[in-house]
Amino acid sequence: MPSFKNCTLLQIRGITCAAVIFSVPVAALAADPVLFESKNVSVTASDVRADSLRLPPEMRPLVLSRPETVTQIASNLYIRRALAERAVAEGLAKDPDVEAALRIARDKVLSDAMLEKIDKKHSPSAEALEALAREAYKVKPERFKLPEQVKVRHILISGKTPEARAQAEKVLADLKAGADFAKLAKEMSADPGSAQKGGDLDPFSKGRMVPDFESAAFALEKPGALSGVVETQFGYHIIQLQERISTGVRSFDEVKPELLLEARTKFTQDARVAEAEQYQREGKANKEAIDSFSAGFKKTQ
């Protein structure tokens, strides 16, 4: 059964709550085999499917395709159902608090199903979604601005000893004298990921590297410029600027998937809020009863 995860009418305002739909093969729906049973209690395939709705959608096929996992889920549900049957037999279902909890559980299942129906009713067309997405792209282009990046290469001398510092100074002097950066990086750099590429690092923006390394990299202005010896927790670096990549704006096609998702979510959320507000207008709080209820708890503090 399709469901929503942790979504009630009381949680709609200001919260994005997307429909979680679990596709079940037609063959699996044709029958409801018993997966775990005893003399008086049984658990069926539909019980396991319903329980799996609490999992993220992408995880369900992975979980339910493993017989050992299905066995464990069915076993857990069997134990819970056996305990529930015993509770009924011993009269616990007649306890006022238990009765209230059962009503709330029932309300959640049914309200989730109703919310799914509301979502389907207000499902927008592909054209409407794209129009909203394009409008969002035009209204706030700053959202899609790319930060400035630098592309550098570096040589790392590991360690924090005076000897390591002296070695880094020697490498820097050799580079200033005309030594080949890529060759020295392959021979001497302690960063295995970049050493075999001549010290090359992928382009990065601010906030991606350790502070001292980042500051030195962004301080370089012209391609080919060398930093001094830069100390970080990894050791001593010599950095060479290869390119400064100016800011730009991501294209609509790049951000289209996320904007379509935002547009669909807005359609869904607006419809749910409208439904919730209708019920709120029809309902009325009993202030006197609420005050009396709260006062009872104050006396026990």
CSV table of C-alpha atoms in Angstrom, one decimal:
chain,number,residue,atom,x,y,z
A,1,MET,CA,0.0,0.0,0.0
A,2,PRO,CA,1.4,3.4,-0.9
A,3,SER,CA,2.1,5.6,2.1
A,4,PHE,CA,3.8,8.7,3.5
A,5,LYS,CA,6.6,8.7,5.9
A,6,ASN,CA,6.0,10.7,9.1
A,7,CYS,CA,3.6,13.1,7.5
A,8,THR,CA,0.3,14.3,9.1
A,9,LEU,CA,-1.9,17.2,8.5
A,10,LEU,CA,-0.5,18.9,11.6
A,11,GLN,CA,3.0,18.8,10.1
A,12,ILE,CA,2.2,20.2,6.7
A,13,ARG,CA,2.7,23.9,7.1
A,14,GLY,CA,6.3,24.8,6.3
A,15,ILE,CA,7.4,21.2,5.8
A,16,THR,CA,8.1,19.5,2.5
A,17,CYS,CA,6.5,16.1,2.7
A,18,ALA,CA,6.8,14.1,-0.6
A,19,ALA,CA,4.8,11.0,-1.4
A,20,VAL,CA,6.6,7.7,-1.0
A,21,ILE,CA,5.2,5.2,-3.5
A,22,PHE,CA,6.4,1.6,-3.4
A,23,SER,CA,5.8,-0.2,-6.7
A,24,VAL,CA,5.0,-3.9,-6.1
A,25,PRO,CA,5.1,-6.4,-9.0
A,26,VAL,CA,1.7,-7.5,-10.2
A,27,ALA,CA,2.5,-11.1,-9.5
A,28,ALA,CA,3.2,-10.3,-5.9
A,29,LEU,CA,-0.2,-8.7,-5.5
A,30,ALA,CA,-2.1,-11.7,-7.0
A,31,ALA,CA,-1.7,-13.6,-3.7
A,32,ASP,CA,-0.9,-12.9,-0.1
A,33,PRO,CA,1.1,-15.9,1.0
A,34,VAL,CA,1.8,-16.6,4.7
A,35,LEU,CA,5.5,-16.0,5.4
A,36,PHE,CA,5.7,-16.8,9.1
A,37,GLU,CA,3.1,-18.5,11.3
A,38,SER,CA,2.2,-20.5,14.4
A,39,LYS,CA,-1.1,-22.1,15.4
A,40,ASN,CA,-2.9,-18.9,16.1
A,41,VAL,CA,-0.8,-16.1,14.5
A,42,SER,CA,0.4,-15.5,11.0
A,43,VAL,CA,2.3,-12.8,9.0
A,44,THR,CA,1.7,-12.4,5.3
A,45,ALA,CA,3.6,-10.9,2.4
A,46,SER,CA,1.4,-7.8,2.5
A,47,ASP,CA,2.4,-7.3,6.2
A,48,VAL,CA,6.1,-7.3,5.2
A,49,ARG,CA,5.4,-4.9,2.3
A,50,ALA,CA,3.5,-2.5,4.6
A,51,ASP,CA,6.3,-2.6,7.2
A,52,SER,CA,8.9,-1.9,4.5
A,53,LEU,CA,7.3,1.5,3.7
A,54,ARG,CA,9.2,2.9,6.7
A,55,LEU,CA,12.4,2.4,4.7
A,56,PRO,CA,13.7,4.9,2.1
A,57,PRO,CA,12.3,3.9,-1.3
A,58,GLU,CA,15.7,3.1,-2.8
A,59,MET,CA,16.4,0.7,0.0
A,60,ARG,CA,13.3,-1.5,-0.2
A,61,PRO,CA,14.2,-3.6,-3.2
A,62,LEU,CA,17.6,-4.2,-1.7
A,63,VAL,CA,16.1,-5.3,1.6
A,64,LEU,CA,13.1,-7.4,0.3
A,65,SER,CA,15.2,-9.2,-2.3
A,66,ARG,CA,17.1,-11.0,0.4
A,67,PRO,CA,15.3,-14.0,1.8
A,68,GLU,CA,17.2,-13.9,5.1
A,69,THR,CA,16.2,-10.3,5.7
A,70,VAL,CA,12.6,-11.0,4.8
A,71,THR,CA,12.6,-13.9,7.3
A,72,GLN,CA,13.9,-11.6,10.0
A,73,ILE,CA,11.3,-8.9,9.3
A,74,ALA,CA,8.5,-11.5,9.2
A,75,SER,CA,9.8,-13.0,12.5
A,76,ASN,CA,9.8,-9.6,14.1
A,77,LEU,CA,6.3,-8.9,12.9
A,78,TYR,CA,5.1,-12.3,14.1
A,79,ILE,CA,6.4,-11.6,17.6
A,80,ARG,CA,4.8,-8.2,17.7
A,81,ARG,CA,1.5,-9.7,16.4
A,82,ALA,CA,1.6,-12.5,19.0
A,83,LEU,CA,2.2,-10.0,21.8
A,84,ALA,CA,-0.7,-7.9,20.4
A,85,GLU,CA,-3.0,-10.9,20.4
A,86,ARG,CA,-2.0,-11.7,24.0
A,87,ALA,CA,-2.7,-8.1,25.0
A,88,VAL,CA,-6.2,-8.4,23.6
A,89,ALA,CA,-6.8,-11.6,25.3
A,90,GLU,CA,-5.7,-10.1,28.7
A,91,GLY,CA,-8.0,-7.1,28.2
A,92,LEU,CA,-5.3,-4.4,27.6
A,93,ALA,CA,-7.1,-3.2,24.5
A,94,LYS,CA,-9.8,-1.8,26.8
A,95,ASP,CA,-7.4,0.4,28.7
A,96,PRO,CA,-8.3,4.0,27.8
A,97,ASP,CA,-4.7,5.0,27.0
A,98,VAL,CA,-4.3,2.0,24.7
A,99,GLU,CA,-7.6,2.7,23.0
A,100,ALA,CA,-6.5,6.3,22.4
A,101,ALA,CA,-3.2,5.0,21.0
A,102,LEU,CA,-5.0,2.7,18.6
A,103,ARG,CA,-7.2,5.5,17.4
A,104,ILE,CA,-4.1,7.6,16.7
A,105,ALA,CA,-2.4,4.8,14.8
A,106,ARG,CA,-5.5,4.3,12.7
A,107,ASP,CA,-5.8,8.0,12.0
A,108,LYS,CA,-2.2,8.1,10.8
A,109,VAL,CA,-2.6,5.2,8.4
A,110,LEU,CA,-5.8,6.6,6.9
A,111,SER,CA,-4.6,10.2,6.9
A,112,ASP,CA,-1.5,9.1,5.0
A,113,ALA,CA,-3.6,7.4,2.4
A,114,MET,CA,-5.8,10.5,2.1
A,115,LEU,CA,-2.8,12.7,1.7
A,116,GLU,CA,-1.6,10.5,-1.1
A,117,LYS,CA,-5.0,10.9,-2.8
A,118,ILE,CA,-4.7,14.7,-2.4
A,119,ASP,CA,-1.3,14.6,-4.0
A,120,LYS,CA,-2.5,12.6,-7.0
A,121,LYS,CA,-5.5,14.9,-7.5
A,122,HIS,CA,-3.2,18.0,-7.6
A,123,SER,CA,-0.4,16.4,-9.6
A,124,PRO,CA,0.8,19.1,-12.1
A,125,SER,CA,1.4,18.5,-15.8
A,126,ALA,CA,5.0,18.3,-17.1
A,127,GLU,CA,4.4,21.6,-18.9
A,128,ALA,CA,3.3,23.4,-15.7
A,129,LEU,CA,6.3,22.0,-13.8
A,130,GLU,CA,8.8,23.2,-16.4
A,131,ALA,CA,7.1,26.7,-16.5
A,132,LEU,CA,7.5,27.0,-12.7
A,133,ALA,CA,11.1,25.7,-12.9
A,134,ARG,CA,12.0,28.3,-15.6
A,135,GLU,CA,10.4,31.1,-13.6
A,136,ALA,CA,12.3,30.1,-10.4
A,137,TYR,CA,15.5,30.1,-12.5
A,138,LYS,CA,14.9,33.7,-13.8
A,139,VAL,CA,13.7,35.1,-10.5
A,140,LYS,CA,16.8,34.3,-8.4
A,141,PRO,CA,19.8,33.7,-10.6
A,142,GLU,CA,22.1,34.3,-7.7
A,143,ARG,CA,21.1,30.9,-6.4
A,144,PHE,CA,22.9,29.3,-9.3
A,145,LYS,CA,26.1,31.4,-9.2
A,146,LEU,CA,29.3,29.4,-9.2
A,147,PRO,CA,32.0,30.5,-6.8
A,148,GLU,CA,35.5,31.3,-8.0
A,149,GLN,CA,37.8,28.3,-8.2
A,150,VAL,CA,41.5,27.8,-8.5
A,151,LYS,CA,43.4,24.9,-10.1
A,152,VAL,CA,46.8,24.2,-8.6
A,153,ARG,CA,49.4,21.6,-8.3
A,154,HIS,CA,51.4,20.9,-5.2
A,155,ILE,CA,54.3,18.9,-3.7
A,156,LEU,CA,53.9,17.7,-0.2
A,157,ILE,CA,56.8,16.9,2.1
A,158,SER,CA,55.4,15.0,5.0
A,159,GLY,CA,56.4,15.5,8.6
A,160,LYS,CA,56.8,18.6,10.8
A,161,THR,CA,60.5,18.3,11.6
A,162,PRO,CA,63.3,20.8,10.9
A,163,GLU,CA,64.6,18.3,8.3
A,164,ALA,CA,61.3,18.1,6.5
A,165,ARG,CA,61.1,21.9,6.5
A,166,ALA,CA,64.6,22.1,5.1
A,167,GLN,CA,63.7,19.6,2.4
A,168,ALA,CA,60.7,21.7,1.4
A,169,GLU,CA,62.8,24.8,1.2
A,170,LYS,CA,65.3,22.9,-1.1
A,171,VAL,CA,62.4,21.8,-3.4
A,172,LEU,CA,61.2,25.4,-3.6
A,173,ALA,CA,64.6,26.7,-4.4
A,174,ASP,CA,65.0,24.1,-7.2
A,175,LEU,CA,61.6,25.1,-8.7
A,176,LYS,CA,62.6,28.7,-8.7
A,177,ALA,CA,65.8,27.8,-10.4
A,178,GLY,CA,63.8,26.1,-13.2
A,179,ALA,CA,63.3,22.5,-12.1
A,180,ASP,CA,60.3,20.7,-13.6
A,181,PHE,CA,57.4,20.8,-11.2
A,182,ALA,CA,55.7,17.6,-12.5
A,183,LYS,CA,58.9,15.6,-12.3
A,184,LEU,CA,59.7,16.7,-8.8
A,185,ALA,CA,56.1,16.0,-7.7
A,186,LYS,CA,56.3,12.4,-9.0
A,187,GLU,CA,59.7,11.9,-7.3
A,188,MET,CA,59.2,13.6,-4.0
A,189,SER,CA,55.5,14.4,-3.1
A,190,ALA,CA,54.0,12.4,-0.2
A,191,ASP,CA,50.5,12.9,-1.6
A,192,PRO,CA,50.1,9.7,-3.6
A,193,GLY,CA,46.8,10.8,-5.1
A,194,SER,CA,48.3,13.8,-6.9
A,195,ALA,CA,52.0,12.8,-7.2
A,196,GLN,CA,51.5,10.5,-10.2
A,197,LYS,CA,49.6,13.3,-11.9
A,198,GLY,CA,52.5,15.7,-11.5
A,199,GLY,CA,51.0,17.2,-8.4
A,200,ASP,CA,47.7,18.2,-10.1
A,201,LEU,CA,44.6,18.8,-8.0
A,202,ASP,CA,41.1,19.2,-9.2
A,203,PRO,CA,39.7,22.7,-9.2
A,204,PHE,CA,38.3,23.8,-5.9
A,205,SER,CA,36.5,26.8,-4.4
A,206,LYS,CA,36.9,28.3,-1.0
A,207,GLY,CA,35.9,26.2,2.0
A,208,ARG,CA,37.1,22.9,0.4
A,209,MET,CA,40.7,22.8,1.6
A,210,VAL,CA,42.4,23.2,4.9
A,211,PRO,CA,42.6,27.0,5.7
A,212,ASP,CA,46.4,27.5,5.3
A,213,PHE,CA,46.6,25.6,2.0
A,214,GLU,CA,43.5,27.4,0.7
A,215,SER,CA,44.7,30.9,1.7
A,216,ALA,CA,48.1,30.3,-0.1
A,217,ALA,CA,46.4,28.9,-3.2
A,218,PHE,CA,43.9,31.8,-3.6
A,219,ALA,CA,46.7,34.3,-2.9
A,220,LEU,CA,48.4,33.3,-6.2
A,221,GLU,CA,47.5,35.6,-9.0
A,222,LYS,CA,49.1,34.5,-12.2
A,223,PRO,CA,49.4,31.0,-13.7
A,224,GLY,CA,52.9,29.5,-12.9
A,225,ALA,CA,53.2,31.5,-9.7
A,226,LEU,CA,54.7,29.6,-6.8
A,227,SER,CA,53.8,29.9,-3.1
A,228,GLY,CA,56.3,29.9,-0.3
A,229,VAL,CA,56.5,26.8,1.9
A,230,VAL,CA,53.1,26.3,3.3
A,231,GLU,CA,52.7,24.4,6.6
A,232,THR,CA,49.5,22.3,7.3
A,233,GLN,CA,48.8,19.3,9.5
A,234,PHE,CA,49.9,17.1,6.6
A,235,GLY,CA,53.4,18.6,6.4
A,236,TYR,CA,55.0,21.2,4.1
A,237,HIS,CA,53.5,22.1,0.7
A,238,ILE,CA,54.8,24.0,-2.3
A,239,ILE,CA,51.9,25.2,-4.5
A,240,GLN,CA,51.8,26.4,-8.1
A,241,LEU,CA,48.8,28.1,-9.6
A,242,GLN,CA,47.7,26.7,-13.0
A,243,GLU,CA,44.5,28.5,-13.5
A,244,ARG,CA,42.0,30.9,-11.8
A,245,ILE,CA,38.4,30.0,-12.8
A,246,SER,CA,36.1,33.0,-12.6
A,247,THR,CA,32.6,32.9,-11.3
A,248,GLY,CA,29.7,31.9,-13.5
A,249,VAL,CA,26.1,30.7,-13.4
A,250,ARG,CA,25.0,27.1,-13.8
A,251,SER,CA,22.8,26.7,-16.9
A,252,PHE,CA,19.1,25.9,-16.6
A,253,ASP,CA,19.7,22.4,-17.9
A,254,GLU,CA,22.2,21.8,-15.1
A,255,VAL,CA,19.8,22.8,-12.4
A,256,LYS,CA,16.5,21.6,-14.1
A,257,PRO,CA,16.2,18.4,-12.1
A,258,GLU,CA,16.3,20.1,-8.7
A,259,LEU,CA,14.0,22.9,-9.9
A,260,LEU,CA,11.4,20.4,-11.2
A,261,LEU,CA,11.5,18.7,-7.8
A,262,GLU,CA,11.0,22.0,-6.0
A,263,ALA,CA,8.1,22.9,-8.3
A,264,ARG,CA,6.4,19.5,-7.7
A,265,THR,CA,7.0,19.8,-4.0
A,266,LYS,CA,5.4,23.3,-4.0
A,267,PHE,CA,2.3,22.0,-5.8
A,268,THR,CA,2.0,19.2,-3.2
A,269,GLN,CA,2.6,21.4,-0.2
A,270,ASP,CA,0.2,24.1,-1.4
A,271,ALA,CA,-2.6,21.5,-1.8
A,272,ARG,CA,-1.9,20.0,1.6
A,273,VAL,CA,-1.8,23.4,3.3
A,274,ALA,CA,-5.2,24.3,1.7
A,275,GLU,CA,-6.7,21.1,3.0
A,276,ALA,CA,-5.2,21.6,6.5
A,277,GLU,CA,-6.5,25.2,6.6
A,278,GLN,CA,-10.0,24.1,5.7
A,279,TYR,CA,-10.1,21.7,8.7
A,280,GLN,CA,-8.6,24.3,11.0
A,281,ARG,CA,-11.3,26.8,10.0
A,282,GLU,CA,-14.0,24.1,10.8
A,283,GLY,CA,-12.4,23.1,14.1
A,284,LYS,CA,-12.3,25.0,17.4
A,285,ALA,CA,-10.1,24.6,20.5
A,286,ASN,CA,-11.9,24.0,23.8
A,287,LYS,CA,-9.8,26.5,25.8
A,288,GLU,CA,-11.5,25.6,29.2
A,289,ALA,CA,-10.8,21.9,28.7
A,290,ILE,CA,-7.3,22.5,27.6
A,291,ASP,CA,-6.5,24.7,30.6
A,292,SER,CA,-8.0,22.1,32.9
A,293,PHE,CA,-6.0,19.3,31.3
A,294,SER,CA,-2.7,21.3,31.5
A,295,ALA,CA,-3.4,22.3,35.1
A,296,GLY,CA,-3.6,18.7,36.1
A,297,PHE,CA,0.0,18.1,35.0
A,298,LYS,CA,1.2,21.3,36.7
A,299,LYS,CA,0.1,19.9,40.1
A,300,THR,CA,2.2,16.8,39.6
A,301,GLN,CA,5.4,18.7,38.9
